[in-house]
Short mmCIF file of C-alpha atoms in Angstrom, two decimals:
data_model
loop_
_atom_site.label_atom_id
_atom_site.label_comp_id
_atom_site.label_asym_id
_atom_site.label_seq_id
_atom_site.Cartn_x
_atom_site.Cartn_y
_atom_site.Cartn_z
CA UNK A 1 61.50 191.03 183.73
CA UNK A 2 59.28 188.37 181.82
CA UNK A 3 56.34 187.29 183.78
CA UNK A 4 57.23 184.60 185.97
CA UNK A 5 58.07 184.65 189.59
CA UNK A 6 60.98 185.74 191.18
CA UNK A 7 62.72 182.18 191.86
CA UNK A 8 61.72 181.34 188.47
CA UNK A 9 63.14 184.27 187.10
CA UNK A 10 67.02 183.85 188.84
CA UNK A 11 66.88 180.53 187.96
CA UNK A 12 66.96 181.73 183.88
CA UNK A 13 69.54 184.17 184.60
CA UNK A 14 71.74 181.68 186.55
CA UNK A 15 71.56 179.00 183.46
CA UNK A 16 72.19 181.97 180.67
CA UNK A 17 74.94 183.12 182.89
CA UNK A 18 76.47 179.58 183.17
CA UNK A 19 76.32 178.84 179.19
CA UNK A 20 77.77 182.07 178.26
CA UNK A 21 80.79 181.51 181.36
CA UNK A 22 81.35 178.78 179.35
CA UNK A 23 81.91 180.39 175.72
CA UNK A 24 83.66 183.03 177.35
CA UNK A 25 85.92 181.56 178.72
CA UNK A 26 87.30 180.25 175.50
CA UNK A 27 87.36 184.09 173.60
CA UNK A 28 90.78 185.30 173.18
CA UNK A 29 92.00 188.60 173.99
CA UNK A 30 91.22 189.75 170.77
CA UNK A 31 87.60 189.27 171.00
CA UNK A 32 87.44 190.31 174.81
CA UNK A 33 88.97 193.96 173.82
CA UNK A 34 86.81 194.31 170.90
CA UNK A 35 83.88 193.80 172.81
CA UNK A 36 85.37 196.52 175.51
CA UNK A 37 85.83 198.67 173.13
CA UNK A 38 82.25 198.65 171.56
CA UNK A 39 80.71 198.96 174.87
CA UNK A 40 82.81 201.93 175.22
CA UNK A 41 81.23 203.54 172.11
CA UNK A 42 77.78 202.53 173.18
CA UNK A 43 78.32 204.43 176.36
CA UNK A 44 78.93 207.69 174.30
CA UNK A 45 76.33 206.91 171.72
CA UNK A 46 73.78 206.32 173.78
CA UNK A 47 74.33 209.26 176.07
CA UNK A 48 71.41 211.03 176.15
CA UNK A 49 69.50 207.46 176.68
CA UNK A 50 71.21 207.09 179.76
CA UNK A 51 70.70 210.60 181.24
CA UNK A 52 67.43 210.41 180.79
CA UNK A 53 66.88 207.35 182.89
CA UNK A 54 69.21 208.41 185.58
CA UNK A 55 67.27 211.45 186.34
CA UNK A 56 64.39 209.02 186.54
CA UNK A 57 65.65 207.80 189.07
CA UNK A 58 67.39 210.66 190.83
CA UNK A 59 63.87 212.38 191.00
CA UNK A 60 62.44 208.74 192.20
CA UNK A 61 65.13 209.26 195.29
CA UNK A 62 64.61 212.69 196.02
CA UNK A 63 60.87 212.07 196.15
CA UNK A 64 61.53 209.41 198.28
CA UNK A 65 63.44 211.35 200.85
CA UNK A 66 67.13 210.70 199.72
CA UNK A 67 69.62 212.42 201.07
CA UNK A 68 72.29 215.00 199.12
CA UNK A 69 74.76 211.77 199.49
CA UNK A 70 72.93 209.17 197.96
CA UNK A 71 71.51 211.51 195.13
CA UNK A 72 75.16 212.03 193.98
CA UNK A 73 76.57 208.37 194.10
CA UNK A 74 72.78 208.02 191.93
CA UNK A 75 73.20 210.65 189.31
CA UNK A 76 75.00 210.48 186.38
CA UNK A 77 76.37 213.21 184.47
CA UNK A 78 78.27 213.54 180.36
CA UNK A 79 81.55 213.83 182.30
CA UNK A 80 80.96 210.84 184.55
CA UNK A 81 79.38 208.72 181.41
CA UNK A 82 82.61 209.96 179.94
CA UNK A 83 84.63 208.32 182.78
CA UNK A 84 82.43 205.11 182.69
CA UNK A 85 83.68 204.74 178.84
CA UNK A 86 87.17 205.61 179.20
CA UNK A 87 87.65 202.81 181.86
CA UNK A 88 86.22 200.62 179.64
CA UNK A 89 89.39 201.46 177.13
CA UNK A 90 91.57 200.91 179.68
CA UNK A 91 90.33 198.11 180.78
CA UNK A 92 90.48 196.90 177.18
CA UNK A 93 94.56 198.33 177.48
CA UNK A 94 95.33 195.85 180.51
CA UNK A 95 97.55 192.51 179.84
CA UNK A 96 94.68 189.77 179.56
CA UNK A 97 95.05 187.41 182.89
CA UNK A 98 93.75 184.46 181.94
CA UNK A 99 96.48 181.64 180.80
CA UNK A 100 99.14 183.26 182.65
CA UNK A 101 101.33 180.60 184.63
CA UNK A 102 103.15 181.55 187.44
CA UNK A 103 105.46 179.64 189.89
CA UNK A 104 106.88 177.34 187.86
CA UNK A 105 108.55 175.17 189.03
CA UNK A 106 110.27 171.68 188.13
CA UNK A 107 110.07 168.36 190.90
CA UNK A 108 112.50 165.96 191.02
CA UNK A 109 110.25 163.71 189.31
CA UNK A 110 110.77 165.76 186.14
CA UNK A 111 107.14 167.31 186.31
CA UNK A 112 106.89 170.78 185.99
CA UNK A 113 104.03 172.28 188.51
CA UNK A 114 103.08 175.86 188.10
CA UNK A 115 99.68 178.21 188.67
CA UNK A 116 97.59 179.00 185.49
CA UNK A 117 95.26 181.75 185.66
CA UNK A 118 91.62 180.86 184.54
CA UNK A 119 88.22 182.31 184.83
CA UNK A 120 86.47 181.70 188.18
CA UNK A 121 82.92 181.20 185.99
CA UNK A 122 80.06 183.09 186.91
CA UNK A 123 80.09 185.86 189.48
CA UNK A 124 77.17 187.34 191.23
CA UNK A 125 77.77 191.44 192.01
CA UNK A 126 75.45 193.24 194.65
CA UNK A 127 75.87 196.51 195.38
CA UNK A 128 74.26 199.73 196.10
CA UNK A 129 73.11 202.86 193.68
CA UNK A 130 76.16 203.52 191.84
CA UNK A 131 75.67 203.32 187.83
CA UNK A 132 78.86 203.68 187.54
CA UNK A 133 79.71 200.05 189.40
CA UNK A 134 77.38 198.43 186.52
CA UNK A 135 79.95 199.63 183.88
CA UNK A 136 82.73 198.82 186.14
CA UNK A 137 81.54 195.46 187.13
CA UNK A 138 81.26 194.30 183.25
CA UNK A 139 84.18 195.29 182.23
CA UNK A 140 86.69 193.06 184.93
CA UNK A 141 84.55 190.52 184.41
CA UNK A 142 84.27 190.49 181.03
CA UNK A 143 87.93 191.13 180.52
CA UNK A 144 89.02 187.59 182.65
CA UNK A 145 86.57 185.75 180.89
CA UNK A 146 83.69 185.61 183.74
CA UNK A 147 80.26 185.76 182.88
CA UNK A 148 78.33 188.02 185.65
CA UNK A 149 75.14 188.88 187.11
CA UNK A 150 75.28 191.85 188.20
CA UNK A 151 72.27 193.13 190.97
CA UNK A 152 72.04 196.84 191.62
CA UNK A 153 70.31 198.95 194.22
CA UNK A 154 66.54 198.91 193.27
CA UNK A 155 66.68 203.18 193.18
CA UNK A 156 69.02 203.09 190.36
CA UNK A 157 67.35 199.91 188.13
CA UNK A 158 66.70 202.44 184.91
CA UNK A 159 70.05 203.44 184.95
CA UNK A 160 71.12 199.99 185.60
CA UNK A 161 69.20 198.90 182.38
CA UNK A 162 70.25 201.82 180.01
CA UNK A 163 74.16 200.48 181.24
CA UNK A 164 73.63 197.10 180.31
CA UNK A 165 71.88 197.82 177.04
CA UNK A 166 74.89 199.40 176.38
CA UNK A 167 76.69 196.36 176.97
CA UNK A 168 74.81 194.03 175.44
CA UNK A 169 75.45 195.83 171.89
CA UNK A 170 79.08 195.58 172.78
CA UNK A 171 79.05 191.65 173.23
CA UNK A 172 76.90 191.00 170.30
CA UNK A 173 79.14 193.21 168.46
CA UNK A 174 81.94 191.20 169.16
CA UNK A 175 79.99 188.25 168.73
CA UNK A 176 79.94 187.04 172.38
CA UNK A 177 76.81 186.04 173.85
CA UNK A 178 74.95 189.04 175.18
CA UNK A 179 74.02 186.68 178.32
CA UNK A 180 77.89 187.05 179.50
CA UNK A 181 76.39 190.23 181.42
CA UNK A 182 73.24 190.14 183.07
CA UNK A 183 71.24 192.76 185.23
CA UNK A 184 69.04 191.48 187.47
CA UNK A 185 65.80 193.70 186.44
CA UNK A 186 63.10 192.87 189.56
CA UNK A 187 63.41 195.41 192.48
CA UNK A 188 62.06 192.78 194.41
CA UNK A 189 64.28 191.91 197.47
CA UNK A 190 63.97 188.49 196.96
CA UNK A 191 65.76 187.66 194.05
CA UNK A 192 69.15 188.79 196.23
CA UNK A 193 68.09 185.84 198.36
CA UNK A 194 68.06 183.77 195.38
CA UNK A 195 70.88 185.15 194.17
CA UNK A 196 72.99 184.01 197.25
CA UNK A 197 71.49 180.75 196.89
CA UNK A 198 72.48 179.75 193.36
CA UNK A 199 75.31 177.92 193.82
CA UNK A 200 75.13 175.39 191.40
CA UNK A 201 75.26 178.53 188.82
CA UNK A 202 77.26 181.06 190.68
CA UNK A 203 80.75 180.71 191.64
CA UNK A 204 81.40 183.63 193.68
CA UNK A 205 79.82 186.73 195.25
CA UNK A 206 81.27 189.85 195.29
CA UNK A 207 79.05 192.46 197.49
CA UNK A 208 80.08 196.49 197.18
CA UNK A 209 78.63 198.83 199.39
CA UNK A 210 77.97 199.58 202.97
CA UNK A 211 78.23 197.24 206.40
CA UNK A 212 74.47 196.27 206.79
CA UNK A 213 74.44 194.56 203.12
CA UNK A 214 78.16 192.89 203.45
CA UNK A 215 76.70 191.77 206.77
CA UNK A 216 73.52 190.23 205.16
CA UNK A 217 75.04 188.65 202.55
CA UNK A 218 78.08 187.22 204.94
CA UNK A 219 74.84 185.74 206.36
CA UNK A 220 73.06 184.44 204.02
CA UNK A 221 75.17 183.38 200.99
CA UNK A 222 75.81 179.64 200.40
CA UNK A 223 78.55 180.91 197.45
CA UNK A 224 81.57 181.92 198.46
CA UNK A 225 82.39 185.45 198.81
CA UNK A 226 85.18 188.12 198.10
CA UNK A 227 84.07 190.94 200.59
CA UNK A 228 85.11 193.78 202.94
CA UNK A 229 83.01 195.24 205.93
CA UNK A 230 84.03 198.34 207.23
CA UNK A 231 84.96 201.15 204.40
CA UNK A 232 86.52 203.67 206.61
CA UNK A 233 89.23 205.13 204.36
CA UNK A 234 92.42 207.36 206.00
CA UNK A 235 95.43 209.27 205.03
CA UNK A 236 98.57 208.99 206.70
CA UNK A 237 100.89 212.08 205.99
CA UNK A 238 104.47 211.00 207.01
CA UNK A 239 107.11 213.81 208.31
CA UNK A 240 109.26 212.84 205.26
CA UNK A 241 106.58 213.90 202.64
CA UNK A 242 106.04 216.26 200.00
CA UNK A 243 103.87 218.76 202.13
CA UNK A 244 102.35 220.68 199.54
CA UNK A 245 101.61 217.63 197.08
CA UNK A 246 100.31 215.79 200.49
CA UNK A 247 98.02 219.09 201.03
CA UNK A 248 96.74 218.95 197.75
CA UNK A 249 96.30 214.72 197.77
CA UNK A 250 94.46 215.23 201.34
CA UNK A 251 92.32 218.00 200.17
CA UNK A 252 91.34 216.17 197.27
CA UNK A 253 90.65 212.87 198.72
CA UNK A 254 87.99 214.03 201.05
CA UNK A 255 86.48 217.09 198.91
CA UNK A 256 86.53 215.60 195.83
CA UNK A 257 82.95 214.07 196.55
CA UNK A 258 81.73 213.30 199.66
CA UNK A 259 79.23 210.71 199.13
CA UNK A 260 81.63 208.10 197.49
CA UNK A 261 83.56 204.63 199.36
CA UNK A 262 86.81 206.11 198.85
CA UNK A 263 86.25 209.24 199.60
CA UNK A 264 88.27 210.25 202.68
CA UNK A 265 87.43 209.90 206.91
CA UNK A 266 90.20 210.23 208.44
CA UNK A 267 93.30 211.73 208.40
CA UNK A 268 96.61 211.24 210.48
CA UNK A 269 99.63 212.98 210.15
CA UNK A 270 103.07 213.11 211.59
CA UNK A 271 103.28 214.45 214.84
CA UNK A 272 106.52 216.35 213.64
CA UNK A 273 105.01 218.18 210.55
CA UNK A 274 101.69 218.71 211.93
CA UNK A 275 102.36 222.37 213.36
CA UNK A 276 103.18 222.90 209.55
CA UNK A 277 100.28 220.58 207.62
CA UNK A 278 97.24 220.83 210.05
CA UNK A 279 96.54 224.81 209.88
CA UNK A 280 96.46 224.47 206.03
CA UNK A 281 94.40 221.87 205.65
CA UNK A 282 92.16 222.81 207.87
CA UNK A 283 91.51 226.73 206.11
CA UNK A 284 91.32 225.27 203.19
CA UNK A 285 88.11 222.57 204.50
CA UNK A 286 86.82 224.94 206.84
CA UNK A 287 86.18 226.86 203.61
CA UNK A 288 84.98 223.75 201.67
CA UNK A 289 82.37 223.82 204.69
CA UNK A 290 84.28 220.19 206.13
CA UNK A 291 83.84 219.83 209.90
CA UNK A 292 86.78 219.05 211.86
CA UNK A 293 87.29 217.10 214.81
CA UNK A 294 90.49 215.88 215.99
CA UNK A 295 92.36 214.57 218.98
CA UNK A 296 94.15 216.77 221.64
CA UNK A 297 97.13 216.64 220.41
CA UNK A 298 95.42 218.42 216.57
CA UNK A 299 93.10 220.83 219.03
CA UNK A 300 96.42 222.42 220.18
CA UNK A 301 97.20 222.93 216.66
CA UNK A 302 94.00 223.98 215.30
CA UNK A 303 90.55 224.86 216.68
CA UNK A 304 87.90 222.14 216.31
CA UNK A 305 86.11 219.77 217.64
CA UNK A 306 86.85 217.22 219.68
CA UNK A 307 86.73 213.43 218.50
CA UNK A 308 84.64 210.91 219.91
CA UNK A 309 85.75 207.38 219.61
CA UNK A 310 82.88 206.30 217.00
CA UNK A 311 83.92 209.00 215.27
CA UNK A 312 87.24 206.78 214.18
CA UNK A 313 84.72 203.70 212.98
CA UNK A 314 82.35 205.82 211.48
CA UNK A 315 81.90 205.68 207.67
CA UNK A 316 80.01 209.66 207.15
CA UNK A 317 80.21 210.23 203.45
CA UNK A 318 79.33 213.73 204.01
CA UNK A 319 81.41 216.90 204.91
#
């Protein structure tokens, strides 16, 4: 971060942001996907780089009293850098949105009215210590020809960095401006104030991660948002399913990792296969070390404990 003050310092990125939103929304598909690509190889090439500034900050968090969940939506690992790349690709594989008209239709007057999709323009990201989302983030934006500024949790800034290095030698590579993606680099707290305050740079603000930030931005933004709240995620196994494939889908969706958004709270299942699913599923998480608690109706099935009514709004990320 140069040496100015924090306002200051949002204000640059917001103007950068707003003249690249406005070359990039002219690149072609060509161009977008080339730039995809190269970011892609980056990734890979600069894979040791990267690694070695996550566990930075992974040893930052565990000093500072982290818990097991947090440390793995923080760390990075070859597979996962792997991952980051490949959805880059197929990213770069998707039909490009922008200039696609829909509803067309013709008014008696002769004039045909239809949709056209176009960029939005700039879009701020916040969200929480997830590398990963930094990679993500770039790519949809840079694929439908928004320019972003993207603000990740303050634990995971070196990572955050390496990332966008990474993507800045894709852009330039494709000869897009390498202001099209921009990290915010200050820890400080008070540029996501700024951030939600910028509207005459940012168009939108998209927030990712738990309530208490959706609820502080929901407060505080003057842009507005796409959001959700409450990340609670279930599984409903219906009496007409597959019950071994539904076994396997359940047992991966919460055991997969624990510490993720999508990784899986609750589960509800058919009241006429659950003599048949419930006793499998729950030897197989009882010896994943998964703690069980369940209504009466799954107690006379299984053995565990009961549910308390938080414990359907309750977001645990943890087995």
């Amino acid at each position: 971060m140069p040496h100015m003050d924090v306002k200051q310092y949002m204000q640059q990125l917001g103007r950068q942001a707003l003249a690249a939103a406005r070359l990039l929304a002219r690149a072609d598909t060509e161009t977008k996907n080339r730039a995809l690509h190269a970011i892609a190889r980056a990734l890979r090439e600069q894979a040791p780089a990267l690694l070695e500034a996550n566990a930075a900050d992974v040893e930052a968090a565990r000093s500072g009293g982290a818990d097991a969940a947090f440390i793995d939506r923080l760390t990075l690992t070859p597979k996962s850098i792997e991952a980051m790349a490949q959805g880059l690709e197929q990213v770069a594989a998707l039909p490009d949105p922008i200039g696609v008209i829909t509803d067309l239709q013709q008014r008696p007057s002769g004039i045909r009215v239809g949709r056209m999709r176009v960029p939005l323009g700039v879009i701020g990201i916040i969200y929480e210590s997830r590398p990963n989302v930094t990679a993500d983030a770039a790519a949809l934006c840079l694929k439908s020809g928004n320019a972003a500024i993207l603000r990740g949790g303050s634990e995971s800034v070196r990572s955050n960095m390496a990332i966008a290095a990474c993507v800045r030698e894709g852009l330039r590579e494709a000869g897009l401006p390498e202001t099209a993606v921009q990290i915010v680099e200050t820890p400080d707290r008070a540029a996501v104030g700024e951030l939600l305050t910028m509207k005459e740079y940012v168009d939108i603000i998209v927030p990712r991660g738990g309530k208490s930030l959706i609820e502080r931005i929901m407060n505080e933004s003057r842009i507005p948002m796409i959001k959700h709240l409450d990340g609670v995620c279930h599984v409903y196994i219906d009496d007409k399913a597959d019950i071994d494939k539904a076994i396997r889908i359940a047992d991966n969706a919460k055991t997969q990792r624990y510490g993720t958004c999508n990784t899986m709270e609750t589960l509800l299942v058919a009241e006429g296969i659950a003599p048949r699913v419930l006793p499998r599923l729950a030897e197989i998480y009882t010896a994943k070390g998964v703690e069980l608690r369940g209504d009466e109706a799954a107690r006379a099935i299984v053995p565990m404990k009961p549910a308390t009514e938080e414990d359907w709004y309750t977001e645990y990320l943890a087995p």
